[in-house]
PDB file of C-alpha atoms and ligand atoms in Angstrom:
ATOM      1  CA  MET A 103      82.114 123.621 100.854  1.00 77.00           C
ATOM      2  CA  THR A 104      81.175 124.093 104.499  1.00 88.00           C
ATOM      3  CA  VAL A 105      82.767 121.517 106.696  1.00 94.00           C
ATOM      4  CA  LYS A 106      80.213 120.607 109.334  1.00 97.00           C
ATOM      5  CA  LYS A 107      81.928 117.484 110.563  1.00 98.00           C
ATOM      6  CA  LEU A 108      85.690 117.377 110.442  1.00 98.00           C
ATOM      7  CA  GLY A 109      87.708 114.243 111.187  1.00 98.00           C
ATOM      8  CA  ILE A 110      91.290 114.629 112.373  1.00 98.00           C
ATOM      9  CA  ILE A 111      93.868 111.858 112.527  1.00 98.00           C
ATOM     10  CA  GLY A 112      97.221 112.643 114.092  1.00 98.00           C
ATOM     11  CA  GLY A 113     100.272 110.445 114.215  1.00 97.00           C
ATOM     12  CA  SER A 114     103.935 110.198 113.487  1.00 97.00           C
ATOM     13  CA  PHE A 115     103.070 108.388 110.243  1.00 98.00           C
ATOM     14  CA  ASP A 116     106.545 106.860 110.221  1.00 98.00           C
ATOM     15  CA  PRO A 117     105.453 105.703 107.654  1.00 98.00           C
ATOM     16  CA  ILE A 118     101.735 106.179 106.965  1.00 98.00           C
ATOM     17  CA  HIS A 119     100.135 102.812 106.122  1.00 98.00           C
ATOM     18  CA  LYS A 120      96.907 101.211 104.956  1.00 97.00           C
ATOM     19  CA  GLY A 121      95.706 100.811 108.570  1.00 96.00           C
ATOM     20  CA  HIS A 122      95.661 104.609 108.922  1.00 97.00           C
ATOM     21  CA  LEU A 123      93.961 105.109 105.567  1.00 98.00           C
ATOM     22  CA  SER A 124      91.260 102.516 106.014  1.00 96.00           C
ATOM     23  CA  SER A 125      90.538 103.642 109.584  1.00 96.00           C
ATOM     24  CA  ALA A 126      90.117 107.221 108.373  1.00 98.00           C
ATOM     25  CA  GLU A 127      87.922 106.101 105.497  1.00 97.00           C
ATOM     26  CA  PHE A 128      85.799 103.887 107.740  1.00 97.00           C
ATOM     27  CA  VAL A 129      85.183 106.728 110.203  1.00 98.00           C
ATOM     28  CA  TYR A 130      84.537 109.160 107.332  1.00 98.00           C
ATOM     29  CA  ARG A 131      81.788 106.899 106.020  1.00 98.00           C
ATOM     30  CA  SER A 132      80.343 105.745 109.345  1.00 97.00           C
ATOM     31  CA  LEU A 133      79.956 109.250 110.779  1.00 98.00           C
ATOM     32  CA  ASN A 134      79.221 111.045 107.513  1.00 98.00           C
ATOM     33  CA  LEU A 135      82.192 113.363 107.912  1.00 98.00           C
ATOM     34  CA  ASP A 136      82.820 116.098 105.350  1.00 98.00           C
ATOM     35  CA  LYS A 137      86.585 115.761 105.411  1.00 98.00           C
ATOM     36  CA  VAL A 138      89.438 114.053 107.250  1.00 98.00           C
ATOM     37  CA  LEU A 139      92.620 115.987 108.026  1.00 98.00           C
ATOM     38  CA  PHE A 140      95.833 114.000 108.475  1.00 99.00           C
ATOM     39  CA  VAL A 141      98.169 115.830 110.825  1.00 98.00           C
ATOM     40  CA  PRO A 142     101.737 114.478 110.841  1.00 98.00           C
ATOM     41  CA  ALA A 143     103.430 115.241 114.161  1.00 98.00           C
ATOM     42  CA  TYR A 144     106.659 117.218 114.187  1.00 97.00           C
ATOM     43  CA  ILE A 145     107.593 115.460 117.435  1.00 97.00           C
ATOM     44  CA  ALA A 146     104.948 113.098 118.828  1.00 95.00           C
ATOM     45  CA  PRO A 147     104.822 113.526 122.643  1.00 95.00           C
ATOM     46  CA  HIS A 148     104.921 109.775 123.268  1.00 91.00           C
ATOM     47  CA  LYS A 149     107.692 109.142 120.784  1.00 91.00           C
ATOM     48  CA  ILE A 150     110.294 111.773 121.639  1.00 91.00           C
ATOM     49  CA  GLY A 151     113.603 110.668 120.103  1.00 89.00           C
ATOM     50  CA  MET A 152     111.871 107.706 118.470  1.00 88.00           C
ATOM     51  CA  GLU A 153     111.163 109.121 115.029  1.00 88.00           C
ATOM     52  CA  TYR A 154     112.975 107.318 112.255  1.00 95.00           C
ATOM     53  CA  ALA A 155     112.270 109.447 109.181  1.00 98.00           C
ATOM     54  CA  ALA A 156     112.558 113.254 109.114  1.00 97.00           C
ATOM     55  CA  ALA A 157     109.349 115.234 109.617  1.00 97.00           C
ATOM     56  CA  GLN A 158     109.463 116.450 105.992  1.00 98.00           C
ATOM     57  CA  ASP A 159     109.642 112.864 104.693  1.00 98.00           C
ATOM     58  CA  ARG A 160     106.794 111.713 106.960  1.00 98.00           C
ATOM     59  CA  TYR A 161     104.759 114.691 105.783  1.00 98.00           C
ATOM     60  CA  ARG A 162     105.468 113.991 102.107  1.00 98.00           C
ATOM     61  CA  MET A 163     104.524 110.309 102.458  1.00 98.00           C
ATOM     62  CA  THR A 164     101.261 111.373 104.090  1.00 98.00           C
ATOM     63  CA  GLU A 165     100.559 113.690 101.160  1.00 98.00           C
ATOM     64  CA  LEU A 166     101.264 110.918  98.651  1.00 98.00           C
ATOM     65  CA  ALA A 167      98.965 108.534 100.528  1.00 98.00           C
ATOM     66  CA  ALA A 168      96.115 111.036 100.843  1.00 98.00           C
ATOM     67  CA  GLU A 169      96.285 112.308  97.262  1.00 98.00           C
ATOM     68  CA  PRO A 170      93.872 109.802  95.668  1.00 98.00           C
ATOM     69  CA  TYR A 171      91.109 110.619  98.177  1.00 98.00           C
ATOM     70  CA  PRO A 172      89.188 113.864  97.493  1.00 98.00           C
ATOM     71  CA  TYR A 173      87.957 113.976 101.113  1.00 98.00           C
ATOM     72  CA  PHE A 174      91.393 113.564 102.731  1.00 98.00           C
ATOM     73  CA  GLU A 175      93.707 116.509 103.325  1.00 98.00           C
ATOM     74  CA  VAL A 176      97.073 116.899 105.006  1.00 98.00           C
ATOM     75  CA  SER A 177      97.655 119.683 107.508  1.00 98.00           C
ATOM     76  CA  ASP A 178     101.055 121.199 108.240  1.00 98.00           C
ATOM     77  CA  VAL A 179     100.036 122.874 111.533  1.00 98.00           C
ATOM     78  CA  GLU A 180     102.308 120.661 113.634  1.00 98.00           C
ATOM     79  CA  LEU A 181     105.251 120.893 111.249  1.00 98.00           C
ATOM     80  CA  LYS A 182     104.990 124.678 111.129  1.00 98.00           C
ATOM     81  CA  ARG A 183     104.621 124.982 114.900  1.00 98.00           C
ATOM     82  CA  SER A 184     107.614 122.619 115.438  1.00 97.00           C
ATOM     83  CA  GLY A 185     108.564 121.563 118.972  1.00 96.00           C
ATOM     84  CA  ILE A 186     106.529 118.851 120.701  1.00 97.00           C
ATOM     85  CA  SER A 187     103.230 118.355 118.898  1.00 98.00           C
ATOM     86  CA  TYR A 188     100.554 118.441 121.567  1.00 98.00           C
ATOM     87  CA  THR A 189      97.139 117.603 120.153  1.00 98.00           C
ATOM     88  CA  TYR A 190      95.471 120.172 122.385  1.00 98.00           C
ATOM     89  CA  ASP A 191      97.490 123.006 120.754  1.00 98.00           C
ATOM     90  CA  THR A 192      96.683 121.587 117.313  1.00 98.00           C
ATOM     91  CA  VAL A 193      92.980 121.404 118.059  1.00 98.00           C
ATOM     92  CA  LEU A 194      92.941 125.041 119.200  1.00 98.00           C
ATOM     93  CA  GLU A 195      94.567 126.037 115.891  1.00 98.00           C
ATOM     94  CA  LEU A 196      92.199 123.895 113.838  1.00 98.00           C
ATOM     95  CA  LYS A 197      89.213 125.368 115.646  1.00 98.00           C
ATOM     96  CA  LYS A 198      90.294 128.773 114.352  1.00 97.00           C
ATOM     97  CA  GLN A 199      90.594 127.397 110.815  1.00 97.00           C
ATOM     98  CA  TYR A 200      87.264 125.560 111.039  1.00 97.00           C
ATOM     99  CA  PRO A 201      85.145 127.640 113.434  1.00 96.00           C
ATOM    100  CA  GLU A 202      81.894 126.077 112.247  1.00 95.00           C
ATOM    101  CA  SER A 203      82.962 122.436 112.474  1.00 98.00           C
ATOM    102  CA  GLU A 204      82.354 119.670 114.966  1.00 98.00           C
ATOM    103  CA  LEU A 205      85.663 117.917 115.496  1.00 98.00           C
ATOM    104  CA  TYR A 206      86.152 114.142 115.591  1.00 98.00           C
ATOM    105  CA  PHE A 207      89.603 112.949 116.572  1.00 98.00           C
ATOM    106  CA  ILE A 208      90.351 109.511 115.145  1.00 98.00           C
ATOM    107  CA  VAL A 209      92.642 107.173 117.082  1.00 97.00           C
ATOM    108  CA  GLY A 210      93.430 103.486 117.254  1.00 93.00           C
ATOM    109  CA  ALA A 211      91.985 101.755 120.326  1.00 92.00           C
ATOM    110  CA  ASP A 212      95.592 101.280 121.513  1.00 91.00           C
ATOM    111  CA  SER A 213      95.882 105.054 122.037  1.00 93.00           C
ATOM    112  CA  VAL A 214      92.922 105.272 124.425  1.00 95.00           C
ATOM    113  CA  PRO A 215      94.618 103.670 127.479  1.00 95.00           C
ATOM    114  CA  GLN A 216      97.237 106.450 127.208  1.00 95.00           C
ATOM    115  CA  LEU A 217      94.780 109.323 126.902  1.00 97.00           C
ATOM    116  CA  ASN A 218      95.041 110.149 130.610  1.00 96.00           C
ATOM    117  CA  THR A 219      98.672 111.170 129.968  1.00 96.00           C
ATOM    118  CA  TRP A 220      97.801 113.571 127.115  1.00 97.00           C
ATOM    119  CA  ASN A 221      98.387 117.264 127.648  1.00 97.00           C
ATOM    120  CA  HIS A 222      95.167 119.047 128.768  1.00 98.00           C
ATOM    121  CA  ILE A 223      93.126 115.894 128.174  1.00 97.00           C
ATOM    122  CA  TYR A 224      89.992 117.139 129.957  1.00 97.00           C
ATOM    123  CA  GLU A 225      89.967 120.395 127.995  1.00 97.00           C
ATOM    124  CA  LEU A 226      90.618 118.371 124.840  1.00 98.00           C
ATOM    125  CA  LEU A 227      87.671 116.071 125.577  1.00 97.00           C
ATOM    126  CA  ASN A 228      85.519 119.168 125.772  1.00 96.00           C
ATOM    127  CA  GLU A 229      86.625 120.254 122.294  1.00 98.00           C
ATOM    128  CA  VAL A 230      86.534 116.990 120.335  1.00 98.00           C
ATOM    129  CA  THR A 231      84.873 113.600 120.262  1.00 98.00           C
ATOM    130  CA  PHE A 232      87.412 110.795 120.206  1.00 98.00           C
ATOM    131  CA  VAL A 233      86.556 108.078 117.713  1.00 98.00           C
ATOM    132  CA  ALA A 234      88.533 104.921 118.343  1.00 96.00           C
ATOM    133  CA  VAL A 235      88.788 102.109 115.852  1.00 94.00           C
ATOM    134  CA  ALA A 236      89.530  98.590 117.048  1.00 87.00           C
ATOM    135  CA  ARG A 237      93.139  97.404 117.046  1.00 84.00           C
ATOM    136  CA  PRO A 238      94.197  93.824 117.736  1.00 83.00           C
ATOM    137  CA  GLY A 239      94.475  93.031 121.453  1.00 88.00           C
ATOM    138  CA  TYR A 240      93.151  96.318 122.854  1.00 89.00           C
ATOM    139  CA  ALA A 241      89.436  95.729 123.513  1.00 89.00           C
ATOM    140  CA  LYS A 242      89.729  95.303 127.321  1.00 93.00           C
ATOM    141  CA  ALA A 243      92.245  98.087 127.876  1.00 94.00           C
ATOM    142  CA  PHE A 244      90.055 100.389 125.788  1.00 94.00           C
ATOM    143  CA  ALA A 245      86.924  99.671 127.861  1.00 94.00           C
ATOM    144  CA  LYS A 246      88.767 100.174 131.156  1.00 95.00           C
ATOM    145  CA  ALA A 247      90.345 103.441 130.026  1.00 96.00           C
ATOM    146  CA  ARG A 248      87.049 104.826 128.782  1.00 96.00           C
ATOM    147  CA  GLU A 249      85.350 103.922 132.026  1.00 96.00           C
ATOM    148  CA  ALA A 250      88.023 105.790 133.992  1.00 96.00           C
ATOM    149  CA  PHE A 251      86.821 109.038 132.372  1.00 96.00           C
ATOM    150  CA  GLY A 252      83.303 108.470 133.748  1.00 95.00           C
ATOM    151  CA  GLY A 253      80.450 110.387 132.119  1.00 95.00           C
ATOM    152  CA  LEU A 254      82.802 112.465 129.964  1.00 95.00           C
ATOM    153  CA  GLY A 255      84.310 109.264 128.570  1.00 96.00           C
ATOM    154  CA  GLU A 256      80.886 107.836 127.812  1.00 95.00           C
ATOM    155  CA  GLU A 257      79.915 110.999 126.001  1.00 97.00           C
ATOM    156  CA  LYS A 258      83.177 111.824 124.255  1.00 98.00           C
ATOM    157  CA  ILE A 259      85.006 108.554 123.538  1.00 97.00           C
ATOM    158  CA  MET A 260      83.351 106.213 121.097  1.00 95.00           C
ATOM    159  CA  LEU A 261      84.464 102.916 119.612  1.00 94.00           C
ATOM    160  CA  LEU A 262      83.680 101.985 116.049  1.00 94.00           C
ATOM    161  CA  LYS A 263      83.768  98.330 115.256  1.00 88.00           C
ATOM    162  CA  MET A 264      85.642  97.762 112.067  1.00 88.00           C
ATOM    163  CA  PRO A 265      87.632  94.683 111.099  1.00 87.00           C
ATOM    164  CA  GLU A 266      90.986  94.969 112.869  1.00 85.00           C
ATOM    165  CA  GLN A 267      93.973  95.568 110.665  1.00 87.00           C
ATOM    166  CA  ALA A 268      97.170  94.030 111.861  1.00 88.00           C
ATOM    167  CA  VAL A 269      99.531  96.558 110.314  1.00 94.00           C
ATOM    168  CA  SER A 270     101.805  98.984 112.119  1.00 95.00           C
ATOM    169  CA  SER A 271     104.560 101.401 111.181  1.00 97.00           C
ATOM    170  CA  THR A 272     106.885  99.404 113.437  1.00 97.00           C
ATOM    171  CA  GLU A 273     106.353  96.273 111.379  1.00 97.00           C
ATOM    172  CA  ILE A 274     106.894  98.143 108.126  1.00 98.00           C
ATOM    173  CA  ARG A 275     110.172  99.641 109.369  1.00 98.00           C
ATOM    174  CA  GLU A 276     111.319  96.160 110.455  1.00 98.00           C
ATOM    175  CA  ARG A 277     110.477  94.706 107.082  1.00 98.00           C
ATOM    176  CA  VAL A 278     112.298  97.460 105.194  1.00 98.00           C
ATOM    177  CA  LYS A 279     115.332  96.988 107.422  1.00 97.00           C
ATOM    178  CA  ASN A 280     115.355  93.241 106.794  1.00 97.00           C
ATOM    179  CA  GLY A 281     114.817  93.651 103.057  1.00 97.00           C
ATOM    180  CA  GLU A 282     111.398  91.939 103.296  1.00 98.00           C
ATOM    181  CA  ASP A 283     108.341  92.706 101.214  1.00 97.00           C
ATOM    182  CA  PHE A 284     106.067  95.407 102.660  1.00 98.00           C
ATOM    183  CA  SER A 285     104.228  96.423  99.505  1.00 97.00           C
ATOM    184  CA  GLU A 286     100.832  95.176 100.731  1.00 97.00           C
ATOM    185  CA  MET A 287     100.960  97.494 103.745  1.00 98.00           C
ATOM    186  CA  VAL A 288     101.375 100.918 102.128  1.00 98.00           C
ATOM    187  CA  PRO A 289     100.130 102.632  98.963  1.00 98.00           C
ATOM    188  CA  GLU A 290     102.451 102.169  96.005  1.00 98.00           C
ATOM    189  CA  ALA A 291     103.543 105.812  95.974  1.00 98.00           C
ATOM    190  CA  VAL A 292     104.637 105.511  99.615  1.00 98.00           C
ATOM    191  CA  ARG A 293     106.537 102.303  98.930  1.00 98.00           C
ATOM    192  CA  ASP A 294     108.354 103.976  96.019  1.00 98.00           C
ATOM    193  CA  TYR A 295     109.198 107.004  98.181  1.00 98.00           C
ATOM    194  CA  ILE A 296     110.642 104.795 100.968  1.00 98.00           C
ATOM    195  CA  LEU A 297     112.780 102.884  98.495  1.00 98.00           C
ATOM    196  CA  GLN A 298     113.929 105.938  96.533  1.00 98.00           C
ATOM    197  CA  LYS A 299     114.920 107.840  99.667  1.00 98.00           C
ATOM    198  CA  GLY A 300     116.431 104.793 101.342  1.00 98.00           C
ATOM    199  CA  LEU A 301     114.333 105.305 104.494  1.00 98.00           C
ATOM    200  CA  TYR A 302     114.319 102.819 107.392  1.00 98.00           C
ATOM    201  CA  ARG A 303     117.390 100.915 106.272  1.00 94.00           C
TER     202      ARG A 303
HETATM  203  P1  ATP B  27     104.213 102.651 115.454  1.00 92.51           P
HETATM  204  O1  ATP B  27     104.157 101.213 115.045  1.00 92.51           O
HETATM  205  O2  ATP B  27     105.486 103.357 115.006  1.00 92.51           O
HETATM  206  O3  ATP B  27     103.945 102.860 116.930  1.00 92.51           O
HETATM  207  P2  ATP B  27     101.549 103.185 114.386  1.00 92.51           P
HETATM  208  O4  ATP B  27     101.403 102.165 113.301  1.00 92.51           O
HETATM  209  O5  ATP B  27     100.821 102.924 115.672  1.00 92.51           O
HETATM  210  O6  ATP B  27     103.089 103.453 114.665  1.00 92.51           O
HETATM  211  P3  ATP B  27     101.035 106.063 114.443  1.00 92.51           P
HETATM  212  O7  ATP B  27     101.483 107.027 113.410  1.00 92.51           O
HETATM  213  O8  ATP B  27     101.687 106.120 115.765  1.00 92.51           O
HETATM  214  O9  ATP B  27     101.166 104.587 113.781  1.00 92.51           O
HETATM  215  O10 ATP B  27      99.469 106.082 114.605  1.00 92.51           O
HETATM  216  C1  ATP B  27      98.645 107.205 114.476  1.00 92.51           C
HETATM  217  C2  ATP B  27      97.237 106.802 114.920  1.00 92.51           C
HETATM  218  O11 ATP B  27      96.729 105.756 114.069  1.00 92.51           O
HETATM  219  C3  ATP B  27      97.194 106.234 116.348  1.00 92.51           C
HETATM  220  O12 ATP B  27      96.009 106.697 116.971  1.00 92.51           O
HETATM  221  C4  ATP B  27      97.137 104.735 116.130  1.00 92.51           C
HETATM  222  O13 ATP B  27      96.481 104.076 117.193  1.00 92.51           O
HETATM  223  C5  ATP B  27      96.308 104.645 114.835  1.00 92.51           C
HETATM  224  N1  ATP B  27      96.615 103.415 114.088  1.00 92.51           N
HETATM  225  C6  ATP B  27      97.811 103.024 113.610  1.00 92.51           C
HETATM  226  N2  ATP B  27      97.731 101.836 112.995  1.00 92.51           N
HETATM  227  C7  ATP B  27      96.443 101.444 113.063  1.00 92.51           C
HETATM  228  C8  ATP B  27      95.711 100.270 112.636  1.00 92.51           C
HETATM  229  N3  ATP B  27      96.310  99.267 112.006  1.00 92.51           N
HETATM  230  N4  ATP B  27      94.387 100.224 112.906  1.00 92.51           N
HETATM  231  C9  ATP B  27      93.780 101.239 113.578  1.00 92.51           C
HETATM  232  N5  ATP B  27      94.397 102.357 114.013  1.00 92.51           N
HETATM  233  C10 ATP B  27      95.718 102.459 113.771  1.00 92.51           C
END
């Protein structure tokens, strides 16, 4: 199948949760994408030294979560490249793999105020359209950050209004650590993996 419109969602996925999955699905449907690629970071630039689970475990959980969806795929470009996972490098690699595709990079609205610190952000904005989905408490910061990019921001950073989902990897890790229930926040296969491997204790 030719992939005309490719969605990409990057993250540390430590662990992947239902907020990631429903955001990706919402963008997939709203923009009529052909596929969404989940790209687990080897080392996320804004979380150096702050990963909790090993890259291989984060990757495997992402695979387990994506498995039921025929239009989701997991990419190992950042794991294979190792080192710090700059999105710009990833996008250049994905462009080679998908030379015919328009690229849509999916983020939570909380990521947009940090975009000005991303490696090669202006070049990146020329390669992809950022699609932000609302996250609790970030509406104002999002608007201000987008405005700071001027015309390029208007053209290349869009916000999709979907019901906000108050779930984060941080909260899941806290719950696991405290022995609290987190089963509503992740797919069952991911919950089983976390418990079997004893992650986040
Ligand atoms: P942490 O709590 O460890 O900071 P996280 O839950 O924000 O993690 P990441 O793996 O860092 O998860 O997120 C990857 C991408 O998914 C980011 O762009 C983030 O903004 C977005 N995202 C994460 N959770 C949600 C959510 N509940 N709704 C919308 N977007 C989300």
